[in-house]
Amino acid sequence: MDAAIYVSRHAPIDRIDPNVYGHLTEHLGRCIYGGVWVGEDDRVPTEDGIRMDTVELLRNLDAPVLRWPGGCFADDYHWKDGIGPREERPRQRNMWWAQGRENRPEESNAFGTESFMRLCDLLDAEPYLAVNVGSGDPEEGVDWAEYCNYDGDTEMTRLRAENGSEEPHDVTYWGVGNENWGCGGRYSPQLYAEEFRRFANYLKGFDRVMSDGSMELVACGHVTDDWNRQFLEHLEKCVSFGQGSVYDLLDHLSVHRYYYAGGDTDFSTEQYYRMLARAARIGEDVDRAAEALEMFAPGSNAGIIVDEWGVWHPEAVFANGLEQENTVRDALAAASVLDDLNERADVVAMANIAQTVNVLQCLVQTDEEDAWPTPTYQVFDLYKAHMGGTALRTTVEADVHTVESRSDEFGPQDTHDVPLVSASASETDERVRITLSNRALDAVSSTTVAMDVADATVVDSEVLFAGKETDDYSTKDNAESFEPSTIAVENHGDGTFAFDVPASSVVGLTVER
């Protein structure tokens, strides 16, 4: 199988926001309790109760942003329950998920705002907080913003100081609810527009008067065009107040997309390709959400945030804390999604794979003594060189595998063509990073990469999953076998490079002028 990839340094798209490589941490299964926070458990090194083996792995990825506390959990979470002396914090319901080592639908509140901020500090990551809209109110949300961001002398800032933080946490990203069309209250788009406007009015008011004006609010969107359009249309139905448009309350619109086909390790050839086709819907979701924003808020700087995405296999259920095996197939799908997001650098402001540790398409897995990376972790490590770079227009010529549509899973189309090669490229300081995947199950791809610059040299070339099967998955004992190896690249001397890409593998090249 032959493939050709054309990278144009003279056709820049936009800067790839590092936050595109972000993560979600939720009070779900063993993500927080057991995966991130273990308290005084001395079986692993900790700082303030946080597992340092997990931290070290995430540090290596330069994890840019963490979303917390959910997820569905966010709209039944009351942040004041998670501060103060731990022995005095209420033990409450977790009405959405079983969690922790006990796997019970209960929340100890041992891990709260200060622990999360400490985790972000350890990672040098931006915190992204989801405000409780479903069972909360604007006062609770603004109190949280005041607690985190105000530097004066109020009840909330004194409370923060009592909990060990004299200085503000300076949280930029604030989600106004989570999936409020679903687990966050089953709102209609019109009713959510009313609630968003109400919460955003007070949060923006606080930010304007008592903070530095840097808070960015994220509205919950949907993957259906009609829901987003009805939300945006109804958002404007209010009396004019002050300067600007009501759309100035909205800095970002979020969409979520999960996908699967077959089981985590038990899937057919048809299901292998179907899952890749379903993963490609994320790029289409971004395009449609951006079109809706342009329709109702033309000229707005609002970006699209994909703050939950990834594989959700049938094996991941309530009873097991949404745990599943993490395979090479999952990692290949993640690489393709990251290529699609890089290509849309002009509209995508952030993305958060679900979830960071142990749950769903996690990057890190743990037991009581160790933490280890998954195949998807290796993809993020290979791709992290794109963070902050300028995305370059990349064209791929390759064979396709056609997947027949079931119902309307691909919209109005009867079929979806899965290109057997996916790629993206970016430039940082005269270096071009090119990532690509051969998604063919059983064919080596004889690949040529052509750039519009003659004096270029490959200074780094790596391949993931060469010799692996697509249903291979990570364990503590085999995690190292998913690490990259060197791939041979032939430099033709005219800005063209040739190499053979193994079946079901991912390649990263760094080219220097």
Short mmCIF file of C-alpha atoms in Angstrom, two decimals:
data_model
loop_
_atom_site.label_atom_id
_atom_site.label_comp_id
_atom_site.label_asym_id
_atom_site.label_seq_id
_atom_site.Cartn_x
_atom_site.Cartn_y
_atom_site.Cartn_z
CA MET A 1 0.00 0.00 0.00
CA ASP A 2 1.35 3.42 -1.00
CA ALA A 3 0.59 6.72 0.70
CA ALA A 4 1.70 10.30 0.09
CA ILE A 5 1.61 13.12 2.64
CA TYR A 6 2.11 16.75 1.63
CA VAL A 7 3.05 19.28 4.31
CA SER A 8 2.96 22.97 3.43
CA ARG A 9 5.02 25.30 5.59
CA HIS A 10 3.56 28.16 3.56
CA ALA A 11 -0.03 27.29 4.55
CA PRO A 12 -0.18 27.78 8.33
CA ILE A 13 -3.55 27.19 10.02
CA ASP A 14 -3.15 28.61 13.52
CA ARG A 15 -1.39 27.93 16.79
CA ILE A 16 -2.24 24.57 18.34
CA ASP A 17 -3.35 25.46 21.83
CA PRO A 18 -1.48 23.19 24.27
CA ASN A 19 -4.83 22.67 26.03
CA VAL A 20 -5.93 20.48 23.12
CA TYR A 21 -3.85 17.81 24.90
CA GLY A 22 -5.80 18.18 28.15
CA HIS A 23 -7.40 15.66 30.49
CA LEU A 24 -10.52 14.98 32.55
CA THR A 25 -10.41 13.83 36.18
CA GLU A 26 -13.72 12.86 37.75
CA HIS A 27 -14.91 11.34 41.00
CA LEU A 28 -15.60 8.07 39.24
CA GLY A 29 -14.25 4.57 39.81
CA ARG A 30 -10.55 4.65 40.67
CA CYS A 31 -9.74 7.89 38.85
CA ILE A 32 -9.46 10.15 41.91
CA TYR A 33 -9.51 7.75 44.85
CA GLY A 34 -6.81 5.16 44.25
CA GLY A 35 -5.49 6.63 41.00
CA VAL A 36 -4.67 10.22 42.01
CA TRP A 37 -5.24 10.47 45.76
CA VAL A 38 -4.42 7.81 48.37
CA GLY A 39 -4.15 9.94 51.49
CA GLU A 40 -1.68 8.62 54.04
CA ASP A 41 -1.23 5.25 52.33
CA ASP A 42 2.52 4.63 52.47
CA ARG A 43 2.66 1.94 49.78
CA VAL A 44 3.47 4.60 47.18
CA PRO A 45 5.30 7.93 47.48
CA THR A 46 2.87 10.81 48.03
CA GLU A 47 2.78 14.56 48.50
CA ASP A 48 -0.25 15.85 50.38
CA GLY A 49 -1.95 12.53 49.73
CA ILE A 50 -1.38 12.64 45.95
CA ARG A 51 0.33 9.70 44.24
CA MET A 52 3.67 10.85 42.89
CA ASP A 53 4.05 7.92 40.48
CA THR A 54 0.90 9.11 38.69
CA VAL A 55 2.17 12.68 38.82
CA GLU A 56 5.55 11.76 37.32
CA LEU A 57 3.92 10.03 34.36
CA LEU A 58 1.64 12.99 33.68
CA ARG A 59 4.49 15.46 34.11
CA ASN A 60 6.32 13.67 31.32
CA LEU A 61 3.39 14.48 29.03
CA ASP A 62 3.49 18.18 29.97
CA ALA A 63 -0.19 17.79 30.88
CA PRO A 64 -1.52 21.31 30.17
CA VAL A 65 -4.99 21.40 31.75
CA LEU A 66 -7.12 19.23 34.06
CA ARG A 67 -10.92 19.35 34.13
CA TRP A 68 -12.59 18.59 37.48
CA PRO A 69 -14.75 17.47 39.35
CA GLY A 70 -16.64 16.03 36.38
CA GLY A 71 -18.35 14.88 34.35
CA CYS A 72 -21.84 14.04 35.61
CA PHE A 73 -20.52 14.23 39.17
CA ALA A 74 -20.11 18.01 38.82
CA ASP A 75 -23.83 18.81 38.83
CA ASP A 76 -24.39 17.16 42.20
CA TYR A 77 -21.14 18.39 43.78
CA HIS A 78 -21.12 21.17 46.35
CA TRP A 79 -17.59 22.46 46.62
CA LYS A 80 -17.78 23.69 50.22
CA ASP A 81 -18.21 20.07 51.36
CA GLY A 82 -14.65 19.40 50.14
CA ILE A 83 -12.78 21.98 52.22
CA GLY A 84 -11.91 22.24 55.90
CA PRO A 85 -10.53 19.51 58.17
CA ARG A 86 -11.03 16.16 56.45
CA GLU A 87 -12.42 14.52 59.56
CA GLU A 88 -15.20 17.12 59.60
CA ARG A 89 -16.19 16.84 55.95
CA PRO A 90 -19.54 15.17 55.24
CA ARG A 91 -19.63 11.73 53.65
CA GLN A 92 -22.28 11.95 50.97
CA ARG A 93 -23.83 10.31 47.96
CA ASN A 94 -22.21 9.98 44.59
CA MET A 95 -25.46 9.59 42.69
CA TRP A 96 -23.75 8.85 39.38
CA TRP A 97 -20.81 6.56 40.02
CA ALA A 98 -19.35 3.93 42.30
CA GLN A 99 -15.82 4.95 43.16
CA GLY A 100 -12.69 4.32 45.18
CA ARG A 101 -11.20 1.07 46.36
CA GLU A 102 -14.53 0.15 47.97
CA ASN A 103 -16.35 0.77 44.67
CA ARG A 104 -19.31 2.35 46.44
CA PRO A 105 -21.56 5.23 45.29
CA GLU A 106 -20.34 7.44 48.11
CA GLU A 107 -18.19 10.57 48.28
CA SER A 108 -15.85 11.05 51.23
CA ASN A 109 -14.91 14.61 50.16
CA ALA A 110 -11.32 13.79 51.15
CA PHE A 111 -10.21 15.17 47.77
CA GLY A 112 -11.53 18.71 47.32
CA THR A 113 -10.64 22.06 45.84
CA GLU A 114 -7.30 22.47 47.64
CA SER A 115 -6.20 18.93 46.75
CA PHE A 116 -7.10 19.53 43.12
CA MET A 117 -5.19 22.80 43.06
CA ARG A 118 -2.22 21.03 44.63
CA LEU A 119 -2.39 18.39 41.88
CA CYS A 120 -2.42 21.12 39.23
CA ASP A 121 0.56 22.80 40.91
CA LEU A 122 2.51 19.53 40.93
CA LEU A 123 1.79 19.12 37.21
CA ASP A 124 2.15 22.79 36.30
CA ALA A 125 -1.28 22.36 34.69
CA GLU A 126 -4.15 24.82 34.37
CA PRO A 127 -7.22 23.96 36.47
CA TYR A 128 -10.60 23.82 34.70
CA LEU A 129 -13.56 23.74 37.10
CA ALA A 130 -17.10 22.64 36.28
CA VAL A 131 -19.71 24.64 38.22
CA ASN A 132 -22.79 22.88 39.58
CA VAL A 133 -25.77 24.10 37.54
CA GLY A 134 -28.06 21.08 37.87
CA SER A 135 -28.47 21.14 41.66
CA GLY A 136 -26.60 24.35 42.47
CA ASP A 137 -27.21 28.06 42.03
CA PRO A 138 -25.25 31.14 40.88
CA GLU A 139 -24.37 32.11 44.45
CA GLU A 140 -22.55 28.80 44.98
CA GLY A 141 -20.73 29.25 41.68
CA VAL A 142 -19.67 32.83 42.38
CA ASP A 143 -18.57 31.90 45.92
CA TRP A 144 -16.30 29.28 44.36
CA ALA A 145 -14.87 31.83 41.92
CA GLU A 146 -14.32 34.28 44.79
CA TYR A 147 -12.66 31.57 46.89
CA CYS A 148 -10.33 30.67 44.02
CA ASN A 149 -9.61 34.02 42.38
CA TYR A 150 -10.14 37.03 44.66
CA ASP A 151 -7.12 38.56 46.39
CA GLY A 152 -8.95 40.84 48.85
CA ASP A 153 -10.38 40.36 52.33
CA THR A 154 -13.77 38.63 52.32
CA GLU A 155 -15.36 35.62 53.95
CA MET A 156 -14.36 33.45 50.98
CA THR A 157 -10.73 34.58 50.90
CA ARG A 158 -10.42 34.07 54.65
CA LEU A 159 -11.84 30.59 54.16
CA ARG A 160 -9.22 29.93 51.51
CA ALA A 161 -6.47 31.11 53.85
CA GLU A 162 -7.79 28.86 56.62
CA ASN A 163 -7.44 25.96 54.19
CA GLY A 164 -3.79 26.76 53.51
CA SER A 165 -3.84 29.04 50.47
CA GLU A 166 -3.12 32.69 51.17
CA GLU A 167 -2.75 33.51 47.49
CA PRO A 168 -5.51 33.09 44.86
CA HIS A 169 -5.53 30.04 42.62
CA ASP A 170 -6.20 32.16 39.50
CA VAL A 171 -8.53 29.71 37.76
CA THR A 172 -9.18 30.76 34.17
CA TYR A 173 -11.53 28.06 32.85
CA TRP A 174 -15.03 27.65 34.28
CA GLY A 175 -17.56 25.24 32.84
CA VAL A 176 -21.15 26.36 33.41
CA GLY A 177 -22.50 22.91 34.17
CA ASN A 178 -21.83 19.61 32.44
CA GLU A 179 -24.00 17.82 29.89
CA ASN A 180 -27.01 19.79 31.08
CA TRP A 181 -28.99 18.30 28.21
CA GLY A 182 -28.51 14.95 30.00
CA CYS A 183 -27.18 14.02 33.45
CA GLY A 184 -26.80 17.69 34.38
CA GLY A 185 -30.56 18.28 34.58
CA ARG A 186 -32.09 17.20 31.24
CA TYR A 187 -32.57 20.82 30.25
CA SER A 188 -34.10 21.85 26.97
CA PRO A 189 -31.77 24.09 24.96
CA GLN A 190 -34.02 27.03 25.79
CA LEU A 191 -34.01 26.36 29.54
CA TYR A 192 -30.25 25.80 29.56
CA ALA A 193 -29.84 29.14 27.74
CA GLU A 194 -31.76 30.80 30.58
CA GLU A 195 -29.61 29.08 33.21
CA PHE A 196 -26.34 29.73 31.40
CA ARG A 197 -27.21 33.40 31.03
CA ARG A 198 -28.09 33.65 34.73
CA PHE A 199 -24.91 31.90 35.98
CA ALA A 200 -22.69 33.67 33.44
CA ASN A 201 -24.11 37.09 34.36
CA TYR A 202 -22.91 36.71 37.94
CA LEU A 203 -19.64 34.96 37.16
CA LYS A 204 -18.69 37.58 34.57
CA GLY A 205 -19.79 40.33 36.95
CA PHE A 206 -17.48 38.98 39.63
CA ASP A 207 -14.64 38.66 37.13
CA ARG A 208 -15.10 42.19 35.86
CA VAL A 209 -15.19 43.87 39.28
CA MET A 210 -13.28 41.61 41.69
CA SER A 211 -10.87 39.70 39.45
CA ASP A 212 -8.68 40.54 36.48
CA GLY A 213 -11.16 39.83 33.69
CA SER A 214 -9.39 36.65 32.62
CA MET A 215 -12.08 34.09 33.49
CA GLU A 216 -13.32 32.12 30.47
CA LEU A 217 -16.77 30.53 30.61
CA VAL A 218 -17.62 27.30 28.81
CA ALA A 219 -21.21 26.58 27.76
CA CYS A 220 -22.42 23.00 27.34
CA GLY A 221 -23.15 22.21 23.73
CA HIS A 222 -24.38 19.05 22.09
CA VAL A 223 -23.33 16.96 19.10
CA THR A 224 -26.63 17.71 17.35
CA ASP A 225 -26.84 20.90 15.29
CA ASP A 226 -30.40 21.67 16.31
CA TRP A 227 -29.67 21.67 20.07
CA ASN A 228 -26.75 24.07 19.72
CA ARG A 229 -28.64 26.39 17.41
CA GLN A 230 -31.69 26.53 19.67
CA PHE A 231 -29.45 27.23 22.66
CA LEU A 232 -27.57 30.03 20.91
CA GLU A 233 -30.72 31.53 19.45
CA HIS A 234 -32.53 31.58 22.80
CA LEU A 235 -29.47 32.95 24.61
CA GLU A 236 -30.08 36.31 22.96
CA LYS A 237 -33.70 36.57 24.08
CA CYS A 238 -33.17 38.99 26.93
CA VAL A 239 -33.26 42.72 27.55
CA SER A 240 -30.12 44.54 26.44
CA PHE A 241 -27.91 45.38 29.41
CA GLY A 242 -24.73 47.40 29.33
CA GLN A 243 -22.18 47.26 26.55
CA GLY A 244 -21.69 44.49 24.04
CA SER A 245 -23.67 41.39 23.16
CA VAL A 246 -25.11 38.66 25.36
CA TYR A 247 -22.77 36.35 23.44
CA ASP A 248 -19.90 38.09 25.23
CA LEU A 249 -20.89 35.95 28.22
CA LEU A 250 -19.80 32.88 26.29
CA ASP A 251 -16.09 32.25 25.70
CA HIS A 252 -16.32 28.63 24.55
CA LEU A 253 -18.89 26.06 23.46
CA SER A 254 -18.20 22.44 24.39
CA VAL A 255 -19.10 19.16 22.73
CA HIS A 256 -18.63 15.58 23.93
CA ARG A 257 -18.16 12.44 21.86
CA TYR A 258 -17.63 8.82 22.93
CA TYR A 259 -17.42 5.92 20.52
CA TYR A 260 -16.91 2.15 20.33
CA ALA A 261 -17.52 -0.82 18.05
CA GLY A 262 -17.33 -4.35 19.40
CA GLY A 263 -15.60 -5.06 22.71
CA ASP A 264 -12.41 -3.68 24.17
CA THR A 265 -10.33 -6.68 23.04
CA ASP A 266 -12.92 -8.74 21.16
CA PHE A 267 -13.76 -7.09 17.85
CA SER A 268 -14.00 -8.02 14.19
CA THR A 269 -12.25 -6.42 11.25
CA GLU A 270 -15.46 -4.58 10.42
CA GLN A 271 -15.72 -3.30 14.00
CA TYR A 272 -12.09 -2.19 13.95
CA TYR A 273 -12.75 0.15 11.04
CA ARG A 274 -16.19 1.17 12.27
CA MET A 275 -14.70 2.51 15.47
CA LEU A 276 -12.21 4.61 13.50
CA ALA A 277 -15.10 5.95 11.42
CA ARG A 278 -17.02 6.83 14.58
CA ALA A 279 -13.98 8.57 16.06
CA ALA A 280 -13.83 10.79 12.97
CA ARG A 281 -17.19 12.27 13.99
CA ILE A 282 -15.30 14.44 16.50
CA GLY A 283 -13.85 16.56 13.73
CA GLU A 284 -17.33 16.89 12.22
CA ASP A 285 -18.75 17.87 15.64
CA VAL A 286 -16.19 20.66 15.89
CA ASP A 287 -17.02 21.92 12.40
CA ARG A 288 -20.76 22.03 13.06
CA ALA A 289 -20.39 23.70 16.46
CA ALA A 290 -18.10 26.34 14.92
CA GLU A 291 -20.67 26.93 12.16
CA ALA A 292 -23.41 27.44 14.75
CA LEU A 293 -21.29 30.00 16.59
CA GLU A 294 -20.56 31.84 13.37
CA MET A 295 -24.26 31.88 12.55
CA PHE A 296 -25.43 33.40 15.84
CA ALA A 297 -22.31 35.20 17.07
CA PRO A 298 -20.42 36.22 13.91
CA GLY A 299 -17.01 37.62 14.62
CA SER A 300 -16.98 36.12 18.11
CA ASN A 301 -13.69 34.83 19.46
CA ALA A 302 -15.46 31.91 21.10
CA GLY A 303 -13.65 28.62 20.64
CA ILE A 304 -14.78 25.01 20.59
CA ILE A 305 -13.82 22.76 23.49
CA VAL A 306 -14.11 18.98 23.23
CA ASP A 307 -13.96 18.46 26.98
CA GLU A 308 -14.92 14.79 26.97
CA TRP A 309 -13.84 12.40 24.26
CA GLY A 310 -12.56 8.88 23.82
CA VAL A 311 -13.44 5.20 23.63
CA TRP A 312 -16.19 3.88 25.89
CA HIS A 313 -16.34 0.12 25.45
CA PRO A 314 -19.29 -2.04 26.57
CA GLU A 315 -17.05 -3.62 29.22
CA ALA A 316 -16.81 -0.27 31.06
CA VAL A 317 -19.86 -0.32 33.33
CA PHE A 318 -21.02 1.09 36.66
CA ALA A 319 -20.12 -2.12 38.51
CA ASN A 320 -16.41 -1.95 37.58
CA GLY A 321 -15.95 1.82 37.82
CA LEU A 322 -15.93 2.20 34.01
CA GLU A 323 -12.66 0.32 33.63
CA GLN A 324 -11.73 -1.34 30.35
CA GLU A 325 -8.66 -2.71 28.65
CA ASN A 326 -6.66 -0.06 26.78
CA THR A 327 -5.55 -1.42 23.44
CA VAL A 328 -3.50 -0.48 20.41
CA ARG A 329 -6.78 0.02 18.51
CA ASP A 330 -7.83 2.65 21.07
CA ALA A 331 -4.48 4.41 20.73
CA LEU A 332 -4.74 4.47 16.93
CA ALA A 333 -8.17 6.08 17.24
CA ALA A 334 -6.73 8.68 19.64
CA ALA A 335 -3.95 9.53 17.19
CA SER A 336 -6.51 10.09 14.46
CA VAL A 337 -8.59 12.36 16.71
CA LEU A 338 -5.51 14.41 17.63
CA ASP A 339 -4.71 14.77 13.92
CA ASP A 340 -8.23 16.07 13.33
CA LEU A 341 -7.99 18.52 16.24
CA ASN A 342 -4.58 19.77 15.10
CA GLU A 343 -6.09 20.40 11.66
CA ARG A 344 -8.76 22.57 13.32
CA ALA A 345 -6.34 24.65 15.37
CA ASP A 346 -8.12 27.82 14.26
CA VAL A 347 -11.30 26.89 16.17
CA VAL A 348 -10.37 24.29 18.84
CA ALA A 349 -9.38 25.88 22.15
CA MET A 350 -9.14 22.77 24.33
CA ALA A 351 -9.85 19.05 24.45
CA ASN A 352 -9.94 16.69 27.44
CA ILE A 353 -9.64 12.96 26.91
CA ALA A 354 -11.72 10.86 29.31
CA GLN A 355 -10.27 10.02 31.67
CA THR A 356 -6.81 10.57 33.10
CA VAL A 357 -6.32 7.56 35.38
CA ASN A 358 -7.84 4.04 35.39
CA VAL A 359 -11.21 5.03 33.88
CA LEU A 360 -12.29 4.65 30.22
CA GLN A 361 -9.53 5.63 27.75
CA CYS A 362 -7.10 6.47 30.50
CA LEU A 363 -3.49 7.41 29.99
CA VAL A 364 -2.30 5.98 33.31
CA GLN A 365 -3.27 2.80 35.14
CA THR A 366 -2.48 1.98 38.76
CA ASP A 367 -2.65 -0.73 41.35
CA GLU A 368 -1.79 -0.44 45.03
CA GLU A 369 1.97 -0.29 44.42
CA ASP A 370 2.63 0.97 40.88
CA ALA A 371 1.49 3.21 38.05
CA TRP A 372 2.13 2.54 34.35
CA PRO A 373 1.32 4.12 30.96
CA THR A 374 -1.24 2.84 28.45
CA PRO A 375 -0.83 2.73 24.65
CA THR A 376 -2.85 5.97 24.45
CA TYR A 377 -0.31 7.55 26.81
CA GLN A 378 2.41 6.69 24.28
CA VAL A 379 0.45 8.48 21.54
CA PHE A 380 0.12 11.62 23.68
CA ASP A 381 3.85 11.46 24.39
CA LEU A 382 4.63 11.16 20.67
CA TYR A 383 2.29 14.03 19.83
CA LYS A 384 3.21 16.46 22.62
CA ALA A 385 5.74 18.22 20.36
CA HIS A 386 2.72 19.71 18.54
CA MET A 387 1.68 21.64 21.65
CA GLY A 388 2.00 25.37 21.02
CA GLY A 389 3.25 24.85 17.47
CA THR A 390 1.68 26.31 14.35
CA ALA A 391 -0.48 23.75 12.57
CA LEU A 392 0.45 23.32 8.90
CA ARG A 393 -1.91 22.36 6.10
CA THR A 394 -1.41 18.63 5.54
CA THR A 395 -2.86 16.60 2.67
CA VAL A 396 -2.98 12.81 2.64
CA GLU A 397 -3.36 10.59 -0.41
CA ALA A 398 -4.05 7.01 0.66
CA ASP A 399 -6.40 4.10 0.16
CA VAL A 400 -9.66 4.07 2.09
CA HIS A 401 -11.77 1.44 3.80
CA THR A 402 -15.50 2.02 3.32
CA VAL A 403 -17.80 1.45 6.30
CA GLU A 404 -21.54 1.03 5.75
CA SER A 405 -23.72 3.30 7.88
CA ARG A 406 -26.09 1.90 10.48
CA SER A 407 -29.11 4.11 11.01
CA ASP A 408 -27.78 7.70 10.94
CA GLU A 409 -24.45 7.15 12.71
CA PHE A 410 -22.64 9.05 9.95
CA GLY A 411 -25.32 11.67 9.46
CA PRO A 412 -27.03 11.69 6.06
CA GLN A 413 -24.27 9.62 4.47
CA ASP A 414 -24.83 5.94 3.70
CA THR A 415 -21.14 5.17 4.03
CA HIS A 416 -18.02 6.58 5.62
CA ASP A 417 -14.60 6.26 4.02
CA VAL A 418 -11.83 5.67 6.54
CA PRO A 419 -8.50 6.84 5.09
CA LEU A 420 -5.93 4.18 5.89
CA VAL A 421 -3.40 6.89 6.71
CA SER A 422 -4.01 9.84 9.04
CA ALA A 423 -1.55 12.69 9.55
CA SER A 424 -0.97 16.19 10.92
CA ALA A 425 1.98 18.58 11.12
CA SER A 426 3.09 21.66 13.01
CA GLU A 427 6.09 23.98 13.14
CA THR A 428 7.94 25.33 16.17
CA ASP A 429 11.20 27.29 15.92
CA GLU A 430 12.16 26.06 12.45
CA ARG A 431 11.34 22.47 13.37
CA VAL A 432 8.41 20.65 11.79
CA ARG A 433 6.74 17.84 13.71
CA ILE A 434 4.87 15.32 11.56
CA THR A 435 2.71 12.58 13.05
CA LEU A 436 0.95 9.89 11.07
CA SER A 437 -0.79 6.55 11.47
CA ASN A 438 -1.03 3.54 9.23
CA ARG A 439 -4.48 2.30 10.16
CA ALA A 440 -4.49 -0.66 7.79
CA LEU A 441 -4.83 -3.88 9.75
CA ASP A 442 -2.45 -5.99 7.71
CA ALA A 443 -0.61 -3.85 5.15
CA VAL A 444 2.68 -1.99 5.38
CA SER A 445 2.37 1.55 4.06
CA SER A 446 5.17 2.70 1.74
CA THR A 447 4.89 6.34 2.70
CA THR A 448 6.33 9.49 1.18
CA VAL A 449 6.30 12.80 3.00
CA ALA A 450 6.87 15.87 0.82
CA MET A 451 7.51 19.37 2.20
CA ASP A 452 7.76 22.69 0.37
CA VAL A 453 11.33 23.19 1.56
CA ALA A 454 14.39 21.51 0.06
CA ASP A 455 17.04 21.86 2.78
CA ALA A 456 15.44 19.68 5.45
CA THR A 457 16.81 16.89 7.61
CA VAL A 458 15.06 14.34 9.79
CA VAL A 459 16.48 14.69 13.30
CA ASP A 460 14.12 12.31 15.08
CA SER A 461 12.00 9.39 13.87
CA GLU A 462 10.00 7.01 16.05
CA VAL A 463 7.33 4.38 15.57
CA LEU A 464 4.77 3.04 18.04
CA PHE A 465 3.26 -0.45 18.09
CA ALA A 466 5.40 -2.05 15.38
CA GLY A 467 4.84 -5.78 15.72
CA LYS A 468 1.88 -5.33 18.05
CA GLU A 469 -1.62 -6.67 17.48
CA THR A 470 -4.49 -4.20 17.58
CA ASP A 471 -6.07 -6.02 20.54
CA ASP A 472 -2.88 -5.95 22.61
CA TYR A 473 -3.38 -3.97 25.81
CA SER A 474 -1.20 -2.63 28.59
CA THR A 475 -0.53 -4.25 31.95
CA LYS A 476 1.95 -3.47 34.68
CA ASP A 477 4.23 -6.22 33.36
CA ASN A 478 4.18 -5.35 29.66
CA ALA A 479 3.79 -1.53 29.61
CA GLU A 480 7.37 -0.97 28.46
CA SER A 481 6.76 -3.00 25.30
CA PHE A 482 4.48 -0.24 23.97
CA GLU A 483 7.24 2.37 24.03
CA PRO A 484 8.52 3.76 20.71
CA SER A 485 11.38 2.43 18.65
CA THR A 486 13.41 4.05 15.89
CA ILE A 487 12.16 3.88 12.30
CA ALA A 488 14.47 4.21 9.30
CA VAL A 489 13.76 7.18 7.01
CA GLU A 490 15.31 7.82 3.60
CA ASN A 491 16.01 11.49 2.82
CA HIS A 492 15.75 12.19 -0.91
CA GLY A 493 17.40 15.59 -0.46
CA ASP A 494 14.61 17.65 -2.00
CA GLY A 495 12.28 17.94 0.98
CA THR A 496 10.96 14.44 0.39
CA PHE A 497 11.29 11.52 2.80
CA ALA A 498 10.37 7.88 2.33
CA PHE A 499 9.83 5.08 4.84
CA ASP A 500 7.79 1.97 5.43
CA VAL A 501 5.15 2.23 8.15
CA PRO A 502 4.15 -1.07 9.78
CA ALA A 503 0.49 -2.01 9.87
CA SER A 504 -1.50 -0.50 12.76
CA SER A 505 1.29 1.79 13.92
CA VAL A 506 1.93 5.47 14.63
CA VAL A 507 4.97 7.42 13.50
CA GLY A 508 6.47 10.71 14.67
CA LEU A 509 9.07 12.63 12.65
CA THR A 510 10.89 15.82 13.51
CA VAL A 511 12.30 17.67 10.51
CA GLU A 512 14.76 20.54 10.82
CA ARG A 513 15.66 23.10 8.20
#
